[in-house]
GROMACS .gro file of C-alpha atoms in nm:
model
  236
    1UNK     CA    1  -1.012  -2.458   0.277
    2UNK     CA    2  -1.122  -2.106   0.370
    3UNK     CA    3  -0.925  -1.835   0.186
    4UNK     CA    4  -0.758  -1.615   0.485
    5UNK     CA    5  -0.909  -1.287   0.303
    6UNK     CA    6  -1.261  -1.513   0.399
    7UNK     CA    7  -1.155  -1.630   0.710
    8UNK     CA    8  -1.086  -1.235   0.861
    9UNK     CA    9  -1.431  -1.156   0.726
   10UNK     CA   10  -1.603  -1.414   0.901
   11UNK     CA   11  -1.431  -1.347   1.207
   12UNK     CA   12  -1.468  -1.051   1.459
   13UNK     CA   13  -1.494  -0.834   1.128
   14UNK     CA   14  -1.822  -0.946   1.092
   15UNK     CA   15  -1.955  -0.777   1.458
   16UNK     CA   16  -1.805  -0.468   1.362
   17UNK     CA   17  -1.977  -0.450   0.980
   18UNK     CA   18  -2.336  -0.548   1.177
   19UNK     CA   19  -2.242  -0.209   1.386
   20UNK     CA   20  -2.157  -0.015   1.106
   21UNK     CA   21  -2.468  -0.126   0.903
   22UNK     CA   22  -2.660   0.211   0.817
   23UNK     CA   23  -2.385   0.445   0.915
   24UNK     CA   24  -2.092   0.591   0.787
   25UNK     CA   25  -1.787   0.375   0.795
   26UNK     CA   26  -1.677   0.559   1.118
   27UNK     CA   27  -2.012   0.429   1.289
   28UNK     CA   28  -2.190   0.543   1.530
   29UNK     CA   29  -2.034   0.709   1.845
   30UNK     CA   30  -2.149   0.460   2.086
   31UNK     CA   31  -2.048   0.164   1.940
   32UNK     CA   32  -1.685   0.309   1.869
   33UNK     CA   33  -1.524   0.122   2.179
   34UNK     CA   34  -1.644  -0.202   2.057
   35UNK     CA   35  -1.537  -0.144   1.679
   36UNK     CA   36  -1.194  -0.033   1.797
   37UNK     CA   37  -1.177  -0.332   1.986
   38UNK     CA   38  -1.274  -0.537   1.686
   39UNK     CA   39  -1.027  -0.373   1.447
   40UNK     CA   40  -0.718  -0.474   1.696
   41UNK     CA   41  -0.832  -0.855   1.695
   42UNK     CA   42  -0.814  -0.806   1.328
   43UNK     CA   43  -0.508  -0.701   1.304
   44UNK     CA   44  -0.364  -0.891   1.619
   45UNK     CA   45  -0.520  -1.220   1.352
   46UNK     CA   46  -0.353  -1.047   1.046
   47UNK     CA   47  -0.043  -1.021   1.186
   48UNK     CA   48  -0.028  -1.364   1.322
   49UNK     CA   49  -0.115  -1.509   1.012
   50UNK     CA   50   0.110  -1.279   0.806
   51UNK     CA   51   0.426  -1.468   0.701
   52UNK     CA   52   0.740  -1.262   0.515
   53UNK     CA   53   0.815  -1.565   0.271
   54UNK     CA   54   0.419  -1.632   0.170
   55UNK     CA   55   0.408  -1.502  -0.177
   56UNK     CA   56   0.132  -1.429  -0.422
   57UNK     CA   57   0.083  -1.594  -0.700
   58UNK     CA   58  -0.091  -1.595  -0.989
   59UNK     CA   59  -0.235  -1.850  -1.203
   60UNK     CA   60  -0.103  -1.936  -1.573
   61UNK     CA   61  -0.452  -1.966  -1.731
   62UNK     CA   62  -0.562  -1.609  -1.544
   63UNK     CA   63  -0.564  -1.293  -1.748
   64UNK     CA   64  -0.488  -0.990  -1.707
   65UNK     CA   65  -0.646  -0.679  -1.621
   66UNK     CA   66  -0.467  -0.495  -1.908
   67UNK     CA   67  -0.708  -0.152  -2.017
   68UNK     CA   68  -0.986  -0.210  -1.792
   69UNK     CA   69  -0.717  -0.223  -1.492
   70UNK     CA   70  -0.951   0.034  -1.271
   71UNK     CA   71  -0.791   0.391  -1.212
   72UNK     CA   72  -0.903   0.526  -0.879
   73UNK     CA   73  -0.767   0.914  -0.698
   74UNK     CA   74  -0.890   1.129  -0.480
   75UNK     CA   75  -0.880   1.478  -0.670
   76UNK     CA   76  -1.145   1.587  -0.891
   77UNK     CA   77  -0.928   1.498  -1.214
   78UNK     CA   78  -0.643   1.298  -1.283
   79UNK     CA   79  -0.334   1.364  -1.072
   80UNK     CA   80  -0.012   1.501  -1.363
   81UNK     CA   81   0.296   1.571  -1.207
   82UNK     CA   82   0.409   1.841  -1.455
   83UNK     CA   83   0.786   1.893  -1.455
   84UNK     CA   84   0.728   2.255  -1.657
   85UNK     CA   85   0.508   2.350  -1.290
   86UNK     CA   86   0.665   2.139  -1.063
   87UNK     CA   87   0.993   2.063  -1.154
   88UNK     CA   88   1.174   1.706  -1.183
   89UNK     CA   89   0.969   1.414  -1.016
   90UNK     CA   90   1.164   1.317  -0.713
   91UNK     CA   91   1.106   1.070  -0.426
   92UNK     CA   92   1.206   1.200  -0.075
   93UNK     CA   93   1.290   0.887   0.149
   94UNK     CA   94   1.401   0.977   0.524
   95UNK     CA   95   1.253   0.970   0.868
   96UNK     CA   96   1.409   0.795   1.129
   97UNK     CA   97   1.741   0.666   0.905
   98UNK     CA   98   2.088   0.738   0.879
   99UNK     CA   99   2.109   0.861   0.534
  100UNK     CA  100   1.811   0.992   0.385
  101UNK     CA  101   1.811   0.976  -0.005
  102UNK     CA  102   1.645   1.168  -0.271
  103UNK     CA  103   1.604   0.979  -0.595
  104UNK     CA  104   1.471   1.036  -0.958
  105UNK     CA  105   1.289   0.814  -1.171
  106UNK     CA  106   1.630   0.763  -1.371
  107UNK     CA  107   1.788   0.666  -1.038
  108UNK     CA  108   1.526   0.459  -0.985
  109UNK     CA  109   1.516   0.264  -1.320
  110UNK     CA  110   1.904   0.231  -1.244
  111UNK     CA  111   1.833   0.026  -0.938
  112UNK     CA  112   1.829  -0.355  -0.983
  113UNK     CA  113   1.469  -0.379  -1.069
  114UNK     CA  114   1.191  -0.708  -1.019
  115UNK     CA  115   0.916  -0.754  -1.217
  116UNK     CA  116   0.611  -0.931  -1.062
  117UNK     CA  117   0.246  -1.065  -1.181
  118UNK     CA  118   0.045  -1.008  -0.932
  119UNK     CA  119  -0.293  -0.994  -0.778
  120UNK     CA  120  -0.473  -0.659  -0.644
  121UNK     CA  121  -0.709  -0.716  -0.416
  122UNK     CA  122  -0.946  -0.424  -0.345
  123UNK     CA  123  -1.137  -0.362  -0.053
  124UNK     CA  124  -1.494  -0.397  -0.219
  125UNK     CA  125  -1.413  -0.727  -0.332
  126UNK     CA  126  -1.291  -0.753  -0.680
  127UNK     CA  127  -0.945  -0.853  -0.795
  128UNK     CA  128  -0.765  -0.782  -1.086
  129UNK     CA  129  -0.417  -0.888  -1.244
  130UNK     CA  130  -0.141  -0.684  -1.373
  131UNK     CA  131   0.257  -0.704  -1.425
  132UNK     CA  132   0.431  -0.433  -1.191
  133UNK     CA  133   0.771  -0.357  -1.259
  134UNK     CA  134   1.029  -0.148  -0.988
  135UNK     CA  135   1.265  -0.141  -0.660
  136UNK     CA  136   1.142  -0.355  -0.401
  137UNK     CA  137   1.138  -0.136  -0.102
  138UNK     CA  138   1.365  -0.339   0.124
  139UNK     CA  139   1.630  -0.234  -0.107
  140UNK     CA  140   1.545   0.118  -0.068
  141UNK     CA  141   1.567   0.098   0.302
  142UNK     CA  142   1.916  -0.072   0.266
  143UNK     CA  143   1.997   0.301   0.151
  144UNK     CA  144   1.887   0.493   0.398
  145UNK     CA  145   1.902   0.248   0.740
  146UNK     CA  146   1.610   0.282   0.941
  147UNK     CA  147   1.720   0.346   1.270
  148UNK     CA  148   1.565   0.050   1.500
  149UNK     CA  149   1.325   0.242   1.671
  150UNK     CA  150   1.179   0.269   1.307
  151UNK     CA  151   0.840   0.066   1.301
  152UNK     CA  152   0.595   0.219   1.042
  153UNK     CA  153   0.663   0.372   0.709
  154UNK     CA  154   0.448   0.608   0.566
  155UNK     CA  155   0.363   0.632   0.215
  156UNK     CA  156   0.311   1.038   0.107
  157UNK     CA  157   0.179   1.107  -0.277
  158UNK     CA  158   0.040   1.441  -0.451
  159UNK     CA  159  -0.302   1.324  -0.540
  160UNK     CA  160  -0.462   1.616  -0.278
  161UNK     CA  161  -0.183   1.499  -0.015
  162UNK     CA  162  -0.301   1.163  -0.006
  163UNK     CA  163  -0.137   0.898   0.223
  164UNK     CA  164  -0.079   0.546   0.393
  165UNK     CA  165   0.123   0.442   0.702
  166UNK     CA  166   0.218   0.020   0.667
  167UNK     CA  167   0.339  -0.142   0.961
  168UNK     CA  168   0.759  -0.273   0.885
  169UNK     CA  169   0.724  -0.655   0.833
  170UNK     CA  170   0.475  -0.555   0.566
  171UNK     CA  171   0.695  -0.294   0.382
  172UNK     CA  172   0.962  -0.515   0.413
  173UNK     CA  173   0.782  -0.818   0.242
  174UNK     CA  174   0.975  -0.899  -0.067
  175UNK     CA  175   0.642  -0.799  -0.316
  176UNK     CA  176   0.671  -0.482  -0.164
  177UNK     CA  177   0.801  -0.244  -0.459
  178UNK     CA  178   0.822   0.124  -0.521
  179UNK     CA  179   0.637   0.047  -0.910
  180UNK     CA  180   0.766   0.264  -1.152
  181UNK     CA  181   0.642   0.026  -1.451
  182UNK     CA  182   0.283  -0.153  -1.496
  183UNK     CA  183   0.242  -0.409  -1.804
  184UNK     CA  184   0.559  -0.386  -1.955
  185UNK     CA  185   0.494   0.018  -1.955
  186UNK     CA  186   0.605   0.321  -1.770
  187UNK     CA  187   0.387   0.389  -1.527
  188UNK     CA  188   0.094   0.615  -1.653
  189UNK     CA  189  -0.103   0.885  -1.443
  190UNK     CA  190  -0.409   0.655  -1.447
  191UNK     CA  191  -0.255   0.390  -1.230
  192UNK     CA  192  -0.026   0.653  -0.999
  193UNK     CA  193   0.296   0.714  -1.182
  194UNK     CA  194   0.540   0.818  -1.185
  195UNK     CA  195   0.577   0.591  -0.933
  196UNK     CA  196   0.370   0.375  -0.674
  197UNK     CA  197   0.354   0.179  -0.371
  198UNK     CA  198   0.288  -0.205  -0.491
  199UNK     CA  199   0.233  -0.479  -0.265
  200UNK     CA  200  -0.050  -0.766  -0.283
  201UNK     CA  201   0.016  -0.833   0.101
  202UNK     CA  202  -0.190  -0.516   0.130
  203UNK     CA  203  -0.542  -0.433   0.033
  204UNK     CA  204  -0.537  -0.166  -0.225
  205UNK     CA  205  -0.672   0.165  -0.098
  206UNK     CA  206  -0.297   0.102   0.101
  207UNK     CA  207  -0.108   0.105  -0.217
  208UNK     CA  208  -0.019   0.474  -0.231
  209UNK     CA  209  -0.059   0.632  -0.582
  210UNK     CA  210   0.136   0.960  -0.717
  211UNK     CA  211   0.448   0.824  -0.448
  212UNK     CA  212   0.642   1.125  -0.356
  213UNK     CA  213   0.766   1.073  -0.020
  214UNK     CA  214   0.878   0.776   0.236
  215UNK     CA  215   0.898   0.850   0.597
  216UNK     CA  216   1.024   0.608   0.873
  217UNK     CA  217   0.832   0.664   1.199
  218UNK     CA  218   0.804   0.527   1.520
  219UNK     CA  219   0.440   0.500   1.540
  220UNK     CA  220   0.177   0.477   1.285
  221UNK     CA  221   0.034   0.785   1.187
  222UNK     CA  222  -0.299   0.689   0.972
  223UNK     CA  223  -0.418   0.742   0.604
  224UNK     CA  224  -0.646   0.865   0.403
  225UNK     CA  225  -0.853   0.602   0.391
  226UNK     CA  226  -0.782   0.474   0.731
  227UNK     CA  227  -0.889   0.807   0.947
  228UNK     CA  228  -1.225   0.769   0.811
  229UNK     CA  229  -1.275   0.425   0.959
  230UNK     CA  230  -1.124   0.183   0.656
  231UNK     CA  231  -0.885  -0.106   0.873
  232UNK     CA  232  -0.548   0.057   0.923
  233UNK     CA  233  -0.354  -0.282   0.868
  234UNK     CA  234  -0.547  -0.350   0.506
  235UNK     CA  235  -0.346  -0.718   0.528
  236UNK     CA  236  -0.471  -0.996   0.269
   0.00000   0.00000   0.00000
């Protein structure tokens, strides 16, 4: 049986990486009709195969990660939220809903929490175990009410302003968690605390790091990784 991750690859993925072949991952100009074309098949695939009560598993005789769980950011050294600089870490969540909420890792931790070993896929092909422990992000929502014209959440962090936009259904999922723990832990600046986006329904460069903001939107409104030519859906 083909592993979907596999099947996606070997599908209308594959025209687009012959395109990109030599080139940045934006591509060349002329061939950007037909690799915009071939990301929306993706995704139209992804989408259809996508189902909210799949769930990842992971196998009893698989380790994990632990230490040499790889740390990945954007700035030129580790992001620190400071409190002494920056004040008290706080998550913003608001957008399109009817009560926006600003929370603190002690509300947070308050929250009924879910604790999940998991797989994290990564976009150059490895995969790596850990236990994440937080708020799955459907229970955030059920604070705040997205309004229904809500579709896309994005994901807003202070590692150089760095940032992801998910589609709903895959926010939603019930893996999805706002990660405030990682191993049995608190969640260290290595691996994006004080808190994190978690989900293995999403590759990982979607997993937002150094969280600091959640904002319902209507449409989509790209990423870091995704407005230099990375898939914007990042499904597994």
């Amino acid at each position: 049986m083909i592993h979907r991750r596999r099947f996606l690859e070997l599908g209308l993925g594959s025209a687009a990486a012959a395109l990109l072949a030599g080139c940045n991952s934006n591509g060349p100009r002329w061939a950007q009709p037909v690799l915009d074309l071939a990301e929306r098949e993706n995704e139209g695939v992804e989408r259809f195969l996508f189902r909210h009560r799949s769930m990842d598993t992971v196998g009893r005789n698989v380790k994990s990660a632990g230490a040499a769980f790889p740390a990945y950011f954007i700035a030129n050294t580790v992001p620190m939220w400071d409190p002494a600089k920056m004040g008290p870490w706080r998550l913003e969540i608001g957008g399109l809903v009817a009560a926006p909420r600003t929370l603190t890792l002690e509300d947070l931790s308050r929250m009924p929490s879910v604790t999940q070993r998991v797989n994290h896929y990564c976009v150059e092909g490895w995969t790596a175990v850990a236990s994440w422990t937080g708020v799955r992000l459907r229970d955030l929502a059920a604070l705040v009410r997205p309004a229904p014209e809500a579709r896309y959440v994005d994901f807003q962090s202070f590692d150089d302003g760095y940032h992801e936009s998910w589609d709903l259904p895959s926010a939603m999922h019930k893996q999805t968690l706002i990660a405030y723990g990682m191993d049995g832990q608190w969640l260290g600046p290595a691996h994006g605390g004080p808190a994190r986006v978690y989900s293995p329904v999403k590759l990982g460069y979607k997993n937002t790091k150094y969280l600091t903001k959640i904002v319902f939107l209507p449409q989509r409104n790209g990423g870091y990784w995704s407005d230099q030519g990375y898939e914007w859906y990042g499904g597994i």
